[in-house]
Coordinates of C-alpha atoms in Angstrom, one line a residue:
X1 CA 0.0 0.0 0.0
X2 CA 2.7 2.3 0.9
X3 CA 4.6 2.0 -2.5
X4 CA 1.5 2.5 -4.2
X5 CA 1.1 5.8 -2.6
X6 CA 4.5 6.6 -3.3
X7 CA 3.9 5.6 -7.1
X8 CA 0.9 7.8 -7.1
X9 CA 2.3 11.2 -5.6
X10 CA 5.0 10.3 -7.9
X11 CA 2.9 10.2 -10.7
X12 CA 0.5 13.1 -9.7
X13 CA 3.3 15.6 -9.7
X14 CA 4.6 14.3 -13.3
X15 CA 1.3 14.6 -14.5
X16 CA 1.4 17.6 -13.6
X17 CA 4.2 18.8 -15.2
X18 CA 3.5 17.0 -18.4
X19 CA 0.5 19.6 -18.7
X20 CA 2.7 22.4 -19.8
X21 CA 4.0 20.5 -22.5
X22 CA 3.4 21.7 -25.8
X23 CA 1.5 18.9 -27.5
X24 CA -1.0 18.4 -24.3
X25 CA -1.6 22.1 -24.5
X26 CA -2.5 21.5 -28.1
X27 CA -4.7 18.8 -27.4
X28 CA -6.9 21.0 -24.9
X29 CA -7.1 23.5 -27.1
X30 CA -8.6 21.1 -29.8
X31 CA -12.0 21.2 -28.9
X32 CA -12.3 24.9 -28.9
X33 CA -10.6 24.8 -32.5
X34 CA -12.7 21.8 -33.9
X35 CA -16.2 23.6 -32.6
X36 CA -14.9 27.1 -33.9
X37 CA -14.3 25.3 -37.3
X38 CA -17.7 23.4 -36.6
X39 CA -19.8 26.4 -35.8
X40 CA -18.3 28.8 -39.1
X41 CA -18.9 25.7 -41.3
X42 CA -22.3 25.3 -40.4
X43 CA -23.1 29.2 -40.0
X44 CA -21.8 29.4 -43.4
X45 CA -24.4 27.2 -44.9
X46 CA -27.1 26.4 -42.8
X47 CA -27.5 29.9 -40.3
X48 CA -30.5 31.6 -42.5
X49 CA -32.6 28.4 -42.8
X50 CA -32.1 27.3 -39.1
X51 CA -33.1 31.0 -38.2
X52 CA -35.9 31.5 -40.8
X53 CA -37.1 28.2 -39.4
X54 CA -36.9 29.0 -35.7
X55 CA -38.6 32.1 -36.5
X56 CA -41.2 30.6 -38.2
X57 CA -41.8 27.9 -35.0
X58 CA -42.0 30.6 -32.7
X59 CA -44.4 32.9 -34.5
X60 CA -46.6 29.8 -35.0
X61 CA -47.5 29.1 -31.4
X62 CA -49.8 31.1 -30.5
X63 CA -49.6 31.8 -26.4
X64 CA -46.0 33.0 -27.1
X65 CA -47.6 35.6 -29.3
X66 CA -49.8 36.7 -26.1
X67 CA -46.9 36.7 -24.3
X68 CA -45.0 39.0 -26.9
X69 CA -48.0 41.3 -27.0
X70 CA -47.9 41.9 -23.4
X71 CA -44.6 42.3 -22.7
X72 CA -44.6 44.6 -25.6
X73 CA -42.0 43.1 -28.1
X74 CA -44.1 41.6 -31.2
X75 CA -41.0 41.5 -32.6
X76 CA -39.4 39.1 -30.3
X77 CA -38.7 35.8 -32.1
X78 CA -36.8 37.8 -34.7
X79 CA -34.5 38.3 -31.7
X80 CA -35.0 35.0 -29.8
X81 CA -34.5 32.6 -33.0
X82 CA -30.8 33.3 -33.0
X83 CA -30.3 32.6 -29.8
X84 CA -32.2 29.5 -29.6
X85 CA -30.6 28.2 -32.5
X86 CA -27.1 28.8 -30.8
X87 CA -28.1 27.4 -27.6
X88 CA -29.4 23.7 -29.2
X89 CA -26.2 23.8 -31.6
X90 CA -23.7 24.3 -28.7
X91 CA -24.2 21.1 -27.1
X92 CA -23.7 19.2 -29.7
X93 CA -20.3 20.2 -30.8
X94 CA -19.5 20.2 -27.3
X95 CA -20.1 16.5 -27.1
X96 CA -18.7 15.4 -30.0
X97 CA -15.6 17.4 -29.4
X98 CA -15.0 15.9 -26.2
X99 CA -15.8 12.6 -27.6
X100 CA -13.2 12.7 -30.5
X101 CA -10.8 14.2 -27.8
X102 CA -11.6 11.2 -25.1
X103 CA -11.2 8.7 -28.5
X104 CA -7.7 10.2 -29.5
X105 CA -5.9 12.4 -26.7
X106 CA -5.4 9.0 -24.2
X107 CA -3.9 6.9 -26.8
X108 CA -1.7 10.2 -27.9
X109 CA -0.7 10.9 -24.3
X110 CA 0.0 7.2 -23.4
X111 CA 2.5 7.0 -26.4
X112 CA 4.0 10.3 -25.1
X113 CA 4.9 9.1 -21.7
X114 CA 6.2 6.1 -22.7
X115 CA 8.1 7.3 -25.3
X116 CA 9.8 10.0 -22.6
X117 CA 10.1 7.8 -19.8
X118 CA 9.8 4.2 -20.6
X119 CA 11.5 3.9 -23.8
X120 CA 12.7 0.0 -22.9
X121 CA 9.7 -1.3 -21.9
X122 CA 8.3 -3.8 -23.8
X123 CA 5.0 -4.2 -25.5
X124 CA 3.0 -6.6 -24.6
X125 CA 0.5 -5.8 -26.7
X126 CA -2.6 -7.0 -24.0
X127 CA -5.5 -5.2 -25.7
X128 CA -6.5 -4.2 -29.0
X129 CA -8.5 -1.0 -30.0
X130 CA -12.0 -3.2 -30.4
X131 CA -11.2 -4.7 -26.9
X132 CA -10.9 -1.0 -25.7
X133 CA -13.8 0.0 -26.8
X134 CA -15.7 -3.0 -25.7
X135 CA -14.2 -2.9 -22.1
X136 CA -15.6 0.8 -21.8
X137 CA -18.8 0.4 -23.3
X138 CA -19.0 -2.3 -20.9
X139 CA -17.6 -0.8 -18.1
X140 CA -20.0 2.6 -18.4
X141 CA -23.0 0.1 -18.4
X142 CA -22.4 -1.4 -15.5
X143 CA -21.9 2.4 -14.0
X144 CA -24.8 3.6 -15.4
X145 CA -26.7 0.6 -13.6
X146 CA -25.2 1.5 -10.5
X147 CA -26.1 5.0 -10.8
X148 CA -30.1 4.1 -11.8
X149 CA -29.9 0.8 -8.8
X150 CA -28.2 4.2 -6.2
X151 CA -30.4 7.0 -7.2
X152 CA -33.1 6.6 -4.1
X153 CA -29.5 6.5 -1.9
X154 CA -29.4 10.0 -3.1
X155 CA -32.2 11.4 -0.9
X156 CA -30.0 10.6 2.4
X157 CA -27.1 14.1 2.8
X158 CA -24.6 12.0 3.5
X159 CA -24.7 9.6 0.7
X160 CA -25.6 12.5 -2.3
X161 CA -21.7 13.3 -1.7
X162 CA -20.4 9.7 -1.5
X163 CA -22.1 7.3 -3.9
X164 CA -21.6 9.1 -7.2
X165 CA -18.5 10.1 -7.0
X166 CA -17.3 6.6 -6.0
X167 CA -19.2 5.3 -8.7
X168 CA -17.7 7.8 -11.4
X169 CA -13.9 7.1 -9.7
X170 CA -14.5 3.1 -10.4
X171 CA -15.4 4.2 -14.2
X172 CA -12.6 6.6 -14.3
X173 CA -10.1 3.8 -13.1
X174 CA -11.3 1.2 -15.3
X175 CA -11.5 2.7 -18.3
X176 CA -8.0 4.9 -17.7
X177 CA -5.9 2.3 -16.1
X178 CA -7.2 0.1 -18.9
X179 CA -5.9 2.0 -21.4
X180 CA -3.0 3.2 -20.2
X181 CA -1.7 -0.4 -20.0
X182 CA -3.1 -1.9 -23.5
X183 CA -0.1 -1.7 -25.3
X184 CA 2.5 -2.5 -22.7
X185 CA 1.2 -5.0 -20.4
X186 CA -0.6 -8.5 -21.0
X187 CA -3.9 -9.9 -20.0
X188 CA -1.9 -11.5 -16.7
X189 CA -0.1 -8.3 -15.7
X190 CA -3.4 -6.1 -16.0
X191 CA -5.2 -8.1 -13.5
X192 CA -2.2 -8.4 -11.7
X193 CA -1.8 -4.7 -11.4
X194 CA -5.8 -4.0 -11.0
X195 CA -5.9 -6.8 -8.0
X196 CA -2.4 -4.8 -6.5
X197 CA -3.0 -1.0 -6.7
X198 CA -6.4 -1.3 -6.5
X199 CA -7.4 1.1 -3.7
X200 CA -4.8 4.0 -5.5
X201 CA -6.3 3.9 -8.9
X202 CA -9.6 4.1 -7.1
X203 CA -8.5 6.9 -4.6
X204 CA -7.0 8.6 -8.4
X205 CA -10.0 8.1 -9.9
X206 CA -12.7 9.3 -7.4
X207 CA -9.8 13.2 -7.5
X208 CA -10.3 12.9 -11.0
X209 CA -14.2 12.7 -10.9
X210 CA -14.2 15.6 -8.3
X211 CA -11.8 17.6 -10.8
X212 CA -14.5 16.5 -14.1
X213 CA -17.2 18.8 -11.8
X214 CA -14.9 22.0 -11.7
X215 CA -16.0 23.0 -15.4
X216 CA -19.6 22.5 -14.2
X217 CA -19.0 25.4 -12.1
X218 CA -18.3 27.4 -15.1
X219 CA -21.4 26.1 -16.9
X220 CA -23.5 27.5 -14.1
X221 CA -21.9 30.9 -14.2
X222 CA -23.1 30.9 -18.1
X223 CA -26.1 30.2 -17.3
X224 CA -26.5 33.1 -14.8
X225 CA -24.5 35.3 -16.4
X226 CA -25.8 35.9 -19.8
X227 CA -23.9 38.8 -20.8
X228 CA -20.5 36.1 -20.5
X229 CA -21.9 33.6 -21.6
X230 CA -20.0 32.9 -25.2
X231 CA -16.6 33.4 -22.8
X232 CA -17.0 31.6 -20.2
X233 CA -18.3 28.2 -22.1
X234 CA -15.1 28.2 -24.3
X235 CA -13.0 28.3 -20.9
X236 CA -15.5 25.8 -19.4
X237 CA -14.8 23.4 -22.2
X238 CA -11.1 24.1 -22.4
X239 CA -11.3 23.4 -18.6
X240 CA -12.9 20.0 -19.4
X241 CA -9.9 19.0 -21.8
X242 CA -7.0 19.8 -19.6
X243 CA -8.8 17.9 -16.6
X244 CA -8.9 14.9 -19.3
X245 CA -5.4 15.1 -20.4
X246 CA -4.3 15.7 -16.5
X247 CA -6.1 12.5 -15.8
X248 CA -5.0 10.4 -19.0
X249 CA -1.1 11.6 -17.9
X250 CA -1.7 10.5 -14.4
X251 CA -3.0 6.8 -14.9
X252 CA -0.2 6.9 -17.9
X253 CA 2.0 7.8 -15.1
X254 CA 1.3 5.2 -12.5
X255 CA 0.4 2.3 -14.4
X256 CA 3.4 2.2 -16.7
X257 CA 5.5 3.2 -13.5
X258 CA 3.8 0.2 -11.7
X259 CA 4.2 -2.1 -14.7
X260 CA 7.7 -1.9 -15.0
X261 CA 8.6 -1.8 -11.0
X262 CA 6.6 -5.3 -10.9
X263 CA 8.7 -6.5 -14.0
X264 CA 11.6 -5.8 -11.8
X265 CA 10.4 -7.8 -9.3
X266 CA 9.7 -10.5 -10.8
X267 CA 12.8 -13.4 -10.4
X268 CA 14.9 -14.1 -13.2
X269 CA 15.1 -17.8 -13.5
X270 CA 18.2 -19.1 -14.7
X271 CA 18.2 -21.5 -17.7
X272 CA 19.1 -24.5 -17.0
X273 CA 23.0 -25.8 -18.5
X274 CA 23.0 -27.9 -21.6
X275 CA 25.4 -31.0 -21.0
X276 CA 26.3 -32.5 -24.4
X277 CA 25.5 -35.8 -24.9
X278 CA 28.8 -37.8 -25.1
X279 CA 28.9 -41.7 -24.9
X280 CA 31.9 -43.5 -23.6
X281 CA 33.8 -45.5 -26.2
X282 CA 35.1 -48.7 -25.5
X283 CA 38.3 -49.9 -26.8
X284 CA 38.9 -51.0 -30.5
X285 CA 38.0 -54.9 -30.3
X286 CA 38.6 -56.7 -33.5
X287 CA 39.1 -53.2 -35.4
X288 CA 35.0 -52.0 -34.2
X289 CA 34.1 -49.9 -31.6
X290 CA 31.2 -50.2 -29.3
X291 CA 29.8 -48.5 -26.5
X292 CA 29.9 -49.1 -22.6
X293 CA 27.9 -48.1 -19.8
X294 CA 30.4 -47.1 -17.0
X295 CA 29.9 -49.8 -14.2
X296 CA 31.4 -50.3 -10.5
X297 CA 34.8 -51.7 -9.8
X298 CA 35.1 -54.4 -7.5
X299 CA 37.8 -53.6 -5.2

């Protein structure tokens, strides 16, 4: 227990010096670029008709014309359409930004660590990409029961603060740890190293759930204030992807760290020496030779 805490305020600090380098900067900054990209390319084409539309939905209902009337701006979807259009875009390219970050960035910043600090280990080659996928998708089900089976749990104070998280920290360590080690270790070193460090990568993943909340934060100032709302969901989101990479460098970290310390340990085991075969050879008789088996003198 007490060299898996070492390993993991080993690996915390790392991590957190790997999140000024350059390329992991570049990879938080990904999302904003891919939805700036996202949101010109589909203003450019589609912004007219989605408004027009919007418009159109709004003027045709016909309490929210009451409501217009009275509050005295008949001319309010004209200015509401925009916004509504915005608003039911935005989530969209925020989930699939995150989604193509969550499906590239790990992989990106696993190779990076290894590359920089492991550059002898060997790989294994445990898991494939389709194994990945399956062990996540399978892995969030079984969350996602949990969560459903725990909601009523919810109602008692304590409990609100204690289920969930420990519930998101088990799918954080089993999908991270997971893979972090799919290229170096094998099928027998993964449950190896999930049955040994079991209670750290839980303990890392239940801080990184805790950190995942911090952009929520940010969403909820949007939401109240309005007039910074377009700033502070860009820093919400770039908030989101360096608590990602942080998290992806940290399991990198302590798995690969922990992979190659239990190599170590494991005994070499000598091979045993080869003793050529060599028969005796009795004495020419008659001009042949034949074989003996060596057998006791009599005194």
């Amino acid at each position: 227990m007490l060299a898996s805490m070492g390993l993991l305020l080993d690996s915390f600090w790392r991590a957190m010096a790997y999140c000024l380098h350059r390329r992991v900067i570049a990879w938080s900054l990904f999302p904003l670029l891919f939805m700036a990209l996202s949101a010109w390319l589909l203003g450019y084409f589609f912004w007219a008709d989605a408004v027009v539309w919007t418009e159109g939905l709004l003027q045709g209902v016909g309490w929210l014309g009451t409501v217009w009337s009275w509050l005295g701006v008949p001319s309010a979807p004209a200015l509401v359409a925009p916004v509504l259009v915005v608003l039911s875009v935005t989530p969209v390219l925020v989930v699939v930004s995150l989604l193509l970050v969550a499906l590239f960035m790990t992989p990106a910043l696993v190779e990076l660590v290894a590359r920089r600090r492991f550059p002898a280990l060997e790989r294994r080659q445990g898991a494939t990409m389709i194994g990945s996928l399956l062990w996540s998708a399978g892995s969030s089900l079984i969350a996602l029961i949990a969560l459903l089976v725990s909601v009523p749990l919810w109602f008692v104070p304590p409990l609100v603060v204690v289920i969930p998280p420990l519930i998101w920290g088990w799918l954080t360590y089993r999908v991270m740890a997971f893979d972090a080690l799919s290229a170096h270790a094998s099928k027998p070193e993964r449950r190896s190293l999930f049955l040994r460090h079991r209670l750290a990568l839980m303990l890392m993943g239940v801080v990184c759930g805790y950190l995942g909340a911090a952009p929520a934060i940010v969403w909820a100032s949007g939401v109240v204030f309005i007039a910074a709302f377009w700033v502070l969901i860009p820093v919400a989101i770039w908030i989101y992807a360096l608590i990602f990479a942080f998290s992806s460098l940290w399991f990198a970290h302590f798995c690969l760290a922990a992979l190659e310390r239990m190599r170590q340990e494991q005994p070499s085991v000598p091979d045993a020496p080869v003793i050529p075969y060599a028969p005796d050879v009795a004495q020419e008789d008659g001009g042949s030779l034949s074989t003996s088996t060596p057998q006791e003198k009599n005194p």
